[in-house]
JSON list of C-alpha atoms in Angstrom, two decimals:
[
{"chain": "A", "resi": 932, "resn": "UNK", "atom": "CA", "xyz": [112.04, 101.95, 115.35]},
{"chain": "A", "resi": 933, "resn": "UNK", "atom": "CA", "xyz": [114.84, 100.12, 117.15]},
{"chain": "A", "resi": 934, "resn": "UNK", "atom": "CA", "xyz": [113.27, 100.90, 120.53]},
{"chain": "A", "resi": 935, "resn": "UNK", "atom": "CA", "xyz": [109.89, 99.60, 119.31]},
{"chain": "A", "resi": 936, "resn": "UNK", "atom": "CA", "xyz": [111.36, 96.26, 118.25]},
{"chain": "A", "resi": 937, "resn": "UNK", "atom": "CA", "xyz": [113.48, 96.07, 121.41]},
{"chain": "A", "resi": 938, "resn": "UNK", "atom": "CA", "xyz": [110.36, 96.47, 123.59]},
{"chain": "A", "resi": 939, "resn": "UNK", "atom": "CA", "xyz": [108.37, 94.08, 121.40]},
{"chain": "A", "resi": 940, "resn": "UNK", "atom": "CA", "xyz": [111.10, 91.46, 121.64]},
{"chain": "A", "resi": 941, "resn": "UNK", "atom": "CA", "xyz": [111.26, 91.90, 125.43]},
{"chain": "A", "resi": 942, "resn": "UNK", "atom": "CA", "xyz": [107.51, 91.32, 125.61]},
{"chain": "A", "resi": 943, "resn": "UNK", "atom": "CA", "xyz": [107.71, 88.26, 123.40]},
{"chain": "A", "resi": 944, "resn": "UNK", "atom": "CA", "xyz": [110.51, 86.83, 125.55]},
{"chain": "A", "resi": 945, "resn": "UNK", "atom": "CA", "xyz": [108.33, 87.30, 128.65]},
{"chain": "A", "resi": 946, "resn": "UNK", "atom": "CA", "xyz": [105.67, 84.98, 127.23]},
{"chain": "A", "resi": 947, "resn": "UNK", "atom": "CA", "xyz": [105.57, 81.26, 127.87]},
{"chain": "A", "resi": 948, "resn": "UNK", "atom": "CA", "xyz": [107.17, 79.03, 125.25]},
{"chain": "A", "resi": 949, "resn": "UNK", "atom": "CA", "xyz": [103.74, 77.89, 124.11]},
{"chain": "A", "resi": 950, "resn": "UNK", "atom": "CA", "xyz": [102.75, 81.38, 122.95]},
{"chain": "A", "resi": 951, "resn": "UNK", "atom": "CA", "xyz": [106.13, 82.88, 122.09]},
{"chain": "A", "resi": 952, "resn": "UNK", "atom": "CA", "xyz": [106.62, 81.38, 118.65]},
{"chain": "A", "resi": 953, "resn": "UNK", "atom": "CA", "xyz": [103.20, 82.40, 117.35]},
{"chain": "A", "resi": 954, "resn": "UNK", "atom": "CA", "xyz": [102.69, 85.77, 119.08]},
{"chain": "A", "resi": 955, "resn": "UNK", "atom": "CA", "xyz": [103.71, 87.55, 115.90]},
{"chain": "A", "resi": 956, "resn": "UNK", "atom": "CA", "xyz": [103.94, 86.22, 112.37]},
{"chain": "A", "resi": 957, "resn": "UNK", "atom": "CA", "xyz": [107.33, 86.70, 110.72]},
{"chain": "A", "resi": 958, "resn": "UNK", "atom": "CA", "xyz": [107.66, 87.04, 106.96]},
{"chain": "A", "resi": 959, "resn": "UNK", "atom": "CA", "xyz": [109.08, 83.49, 106.79]},
{"chain": "A", "resi": 960, "resn": "UNK", "atom": "CA", "xyz": [106.05, 82.05, 108.64]},
{"chain": "A", "resi": 961, "resn": "UNK", "atom": "CA", "xyz": [103.73, 84.19, 106.49]},
{"chain": "A", "resi": 962, "resn": "UNK", "atom": "CA", "xyz": [105.28, 82.66, 103.37]},
{"chain": "A", "resi": 963, "resn": "UNK", "atom": "CA", "xyz": [104.89, 79.16, 104.87]},
{"chain": "A", "resi": 964, "resn": "UNK", "atom": "CA", "xyz": [101.21, 79.87, 105.62]},
{"chain": "A", "resi": 965, "resn": "UNK", "atom": "CA", "xyz": [100.69, 80.82, 101.98]},
{"chain": "A", "resi": 966, "resn": "UNK", "atom": "CA", "xyz": [102.33, 77.56, 100.85]},
{"chain": "A", "resi": 967, "resn": "UNK", "atom": "CA", "xyz": [100.16, 75.53, 103.24]},
{"chain": "A", "resi": 968, "resn": "UNK", "atom": "CA", "xyz": [96.91, 77.18, 102.18]},
{"chain": "A", "resi": 969, "resn": "UNK", "atom": "CA", "xyz": [97.75, 77.30, 98.49]},
{"chain": "A", "resi": 970, "resn": "UNK", "atom": "CA", "xyz": [99.60, 74.04, 97.87]},
{"chain": "A", "resi": 971, "resn": "UNK", "atom": "CA", "xyz": [99.10, 71.91, 101.00]},
{"chain": "A", "resi": 972, "resn": "UNK", "atom": "CA", "xyz": [102.84, 72.11, 101.68]},
{"chain": "A", "resi": 973, "resn": "UNK", "atom": "CA", "xyz": [104.36, 71.59, 105.14]},
{"chain": "A", "resi": 974, "resn": "UNK", "atom": "CA", "xyz": [104.30, 69.45, 108.24]},
{"chain": "A", "resi": 975, "resn": "UNK", "atom": "CA", "xyz": [101.02, 68.21, 109.70]},
{"chain": "A", "resi": 976, "resn": "UNK", "atom": "CA", "xyz": [101.13, 70.49, 112.76]},
{"chain": "A", "resi": 977, "resn": "UNK", "atom": "CA", "xyz": [101.80, 73.59, 110.64]},
{"chain": "A", "resi": 978, "resn": "UNK", "atom": "CA", "xyz": [98.99, 72.62, 108.25]},
{"chain": "A", "resi": 979, "resn": "UNK", "atom": "CA", "xyz": [96.52, 72.18, 111.09]},
{"chain": "A", "resi": 980, "resn": "UNK", "atom": "CA", "xyz": [97.46, 75.50, 112.71]},
{"chain": "A", "resi": 981, "resn": "UNK", "atom": "CA", "xyz": [97.45, 77.45, 109.44]},
{"chain": "A", "resi": 982, "resn": "UNK", "atom": "CA", "xyz": [94.12, 76.06, 108.23]},
{"chain": "A", "resi": 983, "resn": "UNK", "atom": "CA", "xyz": [92.52, 76.65, 111.63]},
{"chain": "A", "resi": 984, "resn": "UNK", "atom": "CA", "xyz": [93.57, 80.30, 111.97]},
{"chain": "A", "resi": 985, "resn": "UNK", "atom": "CA", "xyz": [94.09, 81.73, 108.47]},
{"chain": "A", "resi": 986, "resn": "UNK", "atom": "CA", "xyz": [92.57, 81.94, 105.04]},
{"chain": "A", "resi": 987, "resn": "UNK", "atom": "CA", "xyz": [94.09, 82.95, 101.74]},
{"chain": "A", "resi": 988, "resn": "UNK", "atom": "CA", "xyz": [92.45, 85.78, 99.83]},
{"chain": "A", "resi": 989, "resn": "UNK", "atom": "CA", "xyz": [93.42, 86.37, 96.23]},
{"chain": "A", "resi": 990, "resn": "UNK", "atom": "CA", "xyz": [93.34, 90.03, 95.28]},
{"chain": "A", "resi": 991, "resn": "UNK", "atom": "CA", "xyz": [94.27, 90.46, 91.66]},
{"chain": "A", "resi": 992, "resn": "UNK", "atom": "CA", "xyz": [97.35, 88.27, 91.36]},
{"chain": "A", "resi": 993, "resn": "UNK", "atom": "CA", "xyz": [98.42, 88.81, 94.96]},
{"chain": "A", "resi": 994, "resn": "UNK", "atom": "CA", "xyz": [97.87, 86.21, 97.70]},
{"chain": "A", "resi": 995, "resn": "UNK", "atom": "CA", "xyz": [97.04, 87.86, 101.05]},
{"chain": "A", "resi": 996, "resn": "UNK", "atom": "CA", "xyz": [96.76, 85.96, 104.34]},
{"chain": "A", "resi": 997, "resn": "UNK", "atom": "CA", "xyz": [93.74, 86.93, 106.46]},
{"chain": "A", "resi": 998, "resn": "UNK", "atom": "CA", "xyz": [92.97, 85.92, 110.03]},
{"chain": "A", "resi": 999, "resn": "UNK", "atom": "CA", "xyz": [89.79, 83.86, 110.11]},
{"chain": "A", "resi": 1000, "resn": "UNK", "atom": "CA", "xyz": [88.45, 85.34, 113.38]},
{"chain": "A", "resi": 1001, "resn": "UNK", "atom": "CA", "xyz": [89.27, 88.97, 112.62]},
{"chain": "A", "resi": 1002, "resn": "UNK", "atom": "CA", "xyz": [88.77, 88.81, 108.85]},
{"chain": "A", "resi": 1003, "resn": "UNK", "atom": "CA", "xyz": [91.67, 91.27, 108.54]},
{"chain": "A", "resi": 1004, "resn": "UNK", "atom": "CA", "xyz": [94.93, 90.91, 106.63]},
{"chain": "A", "resi": 1005, "resn": "UNK", "atom": "CA", "xyz": [97.85, 89.64, 108.69]},
{"chain": "A", "resi": 1006, "resn": "UNK", "atom": "CA", "xyz": [100.58, 92.20, 109.41]},
{"chain": "A", "resi": 1007, "resn": "UNK", "atom": "CA", "xyz": [103.99, 90.56, 109.71]},
{"chain": "A", "resi": 1008, "resn": "UNK", "atom": "CA", "xyz": [106.52, 91.32, 112.43]},
{"chain": "A", "resi": 1009, "resn": "UNK", "atom": "CA", "xyz": [108.67, 93.14, 109.90]},
{"chain": "A", "resi": 1010, "resn": "UNK", "atom": "CA", "xyz": [105.76, 95.39, 108.78]},
{"chain": "A", "resi": 1011, "resn": "UNK", "atom": "CA", "xyz": [104.38, 96.11, 112.24]},
{"chain": "A", "resi": 1012, "resn": "UNK", "atom": "CA", "xyz": [106.25, 99.32, 113.09]},
{"chain": "A", "resi": 1013, "resn": "UNK", "atom": "CA", "xyz": [105.76, 100.88, 109.66]},
{"chain": "A", "resi": 1014, "resn": "UNK", "atom": "CA", "xyz": [102.05, 100.06, 109.61]},
{"chain": "A", "resi": 1015, "resn": "UNK", "atom": "CA", "xyz": [101.39, 101.47, 113.08]},
{"chain": "A", "resi": 1016, "resn": "UNK", "atom": "CA", "xyz": [103.49, 104.58, 112.36]},
{"chain": "A", "resi": 1017, "resn": "UNK", "atom": "CA", "xyz": [101.69, 105.32, 109.08]},
{"chain": "A", "resi": 1018, "resn": "UNK", "atom": "CA", "xyz": [98.27, 104.87, 110.65]},
{"chain": "A", "resi": 1019, "resn": "UNK", "atom": "CA", "xyz": [99.19, 106.97, 113.69]},
{"chain": "A", "resi": 1020, "resn": "UNK", "atom": "CA", "xyz": [100.22, 109.80, 111.36]},
{"chain": "A", "resi": 1021, "resn": "UNK", "atom": "CA", "xyz": [97.00, 109.42, 109.33]},
{"chain": "A", "resi": 1022, "resn": "UNK", "atom": "CA", "xyz": [94.85, 109.99, 112.41]},
{"chain": "A", "resi": 1023, "resn": "UNK", "atom": "CA", "xyz": [96.77, 113.16, 113.27]},
{"chain": "A", "resi": 1024, "resn": "UNK", "atom": "CA", "xyz": [98.87, 111.69, 116.10]},
{"chain": "A", "resi": 1025, "resn": "UNK", "atom": "CA", "xyz": [95.77, 110.99, 118.21]},
{"chain": "A", "resi": 1026, "resn": "UNK", "atom": "CA", "xyz": [95.53, 108.42, 120.96]},
{"chain": "A", "resi": 1027, "resn": "UNK", "atom": "CA", "xyz": [96.04, 104.67, 120.99]},
{"chain": "A", "resi": 1028, "resn": "UNK", "atom": "CA", "xyz": [92.44, 103.68, 120.29]},
{"chain": "A", "resi": 1029, "resn": "UNK", "atom": "CA", "xyz": [92.11, 105.90, 117.22]},
{"chain": "A", "resi": 1030, "resn": "UNK", "atom": "CA", "xyz": [95.46, 104.66, 115.97]},
{"chain": "A", "resi": 1031, "resn": "UNK", "atom": "CA", "xyz": [94.46, 101.02, 116.43]},
{"chain": "A", "resi": 1032, "resn": "UNK", "atom": "CA", "xyz": [91.16, 101.56, 114.59]},
{"chain": "A", "resi": 1033, "resn": "UNK", "atom": "CA", "xyz": [93.16, 103.17, 111.79]},
{"chain": "A", "resi": 1034, "resn": "UNK", "atom": "CA", "xyz": [95.54, 100.18, 111.68]},
{"chain": "A", "resi": 1035, "resn": "UNK", "atom": "CA", "xyz": [92.59, 97.84, 111.15]},
{"chain": "A", "resi": 1036, "resn": "UNK", "atom": "CA", "xyz": [91.02, 100.20, 108.60]},
{"chain": "A", "resi": 1037, "resn": "UNK", "atom": "CA", "xyz": [94.30, 100.87, 106.75]},
{"chain": "A", "resi": 1038, "resn": "UNK", "atom": "CA", "xyz": [95.14, 97.18, 106.40]},
{"chain": "A", "resi": 1039, "resn": "UNK", "atom": "CA", "xyz": [91.71, 96.55, 104.90]},
{"chain": "A", "resi": 1040, "resn": "UNK", "atom": "CA", "xyz": [92.07, 99.49, 102.52]},
{"chain": "A", "resi": 1041, "resn": "UNK", "atom": "CA", "xyz": [95.60, 98.43, 101.50]},
{"chain": "A", "resi": 1042, "resn": "UNK", "atom": "CA", "xyz": [94.43, 94.92, 100.68]},
{"chain": "A", "resi": 1043, "resn": "UNK", "atom": "CA", "xyz": [91.44, 96.24, 98.73]},
{"chain": "A", "resi": 1044, "resn": "UNK", "atom": "CA", "xyz": [93.71, 98.59, 96.76]},
{"chain": "A", "resi": 1045, "resn": "UNK", "atom": "CA", "xyz": [95.61, 95.58, 95.37]},
{"chain": "A", "resi": 1046, "resn": "UNK", "atom": "CA", "xyz": [92.59, 95.06, 93.09]},
{"chain": "A", "resi": 1047, "resn": "UNK", "atom": "CA", "xyz": [93.92, 97.90, 90.96]},
{"chain": "A", "resi": 1048, "resn": "UNK", "atom": "CA", "xyz": [97.38, 96.39, 90.35]}
]
């Protein structure tokens, strides 16, 4: 896990400043996005960015942030390794493409399962 985040951080640092801060969504930013979409909280630039790229889906009593273009739940930086690892194991340690399809599928299933809470 440490190696994964080390490599991910190296990649993020290699990006230009414009893309670096929004390449991944941290839990803090995720929480801010929820506040923007739910309560209109935040600075104008954050509001514009959040409303342009995300939507809030209420599943039971849980608020889940979805990407507008992908229509998939957002996986935070802190959840990334665990999500990929679980999905990779679910597909029987197959290749990258099968794992990635499973990540997309698993995040949809996880968000749909919140209906039962």
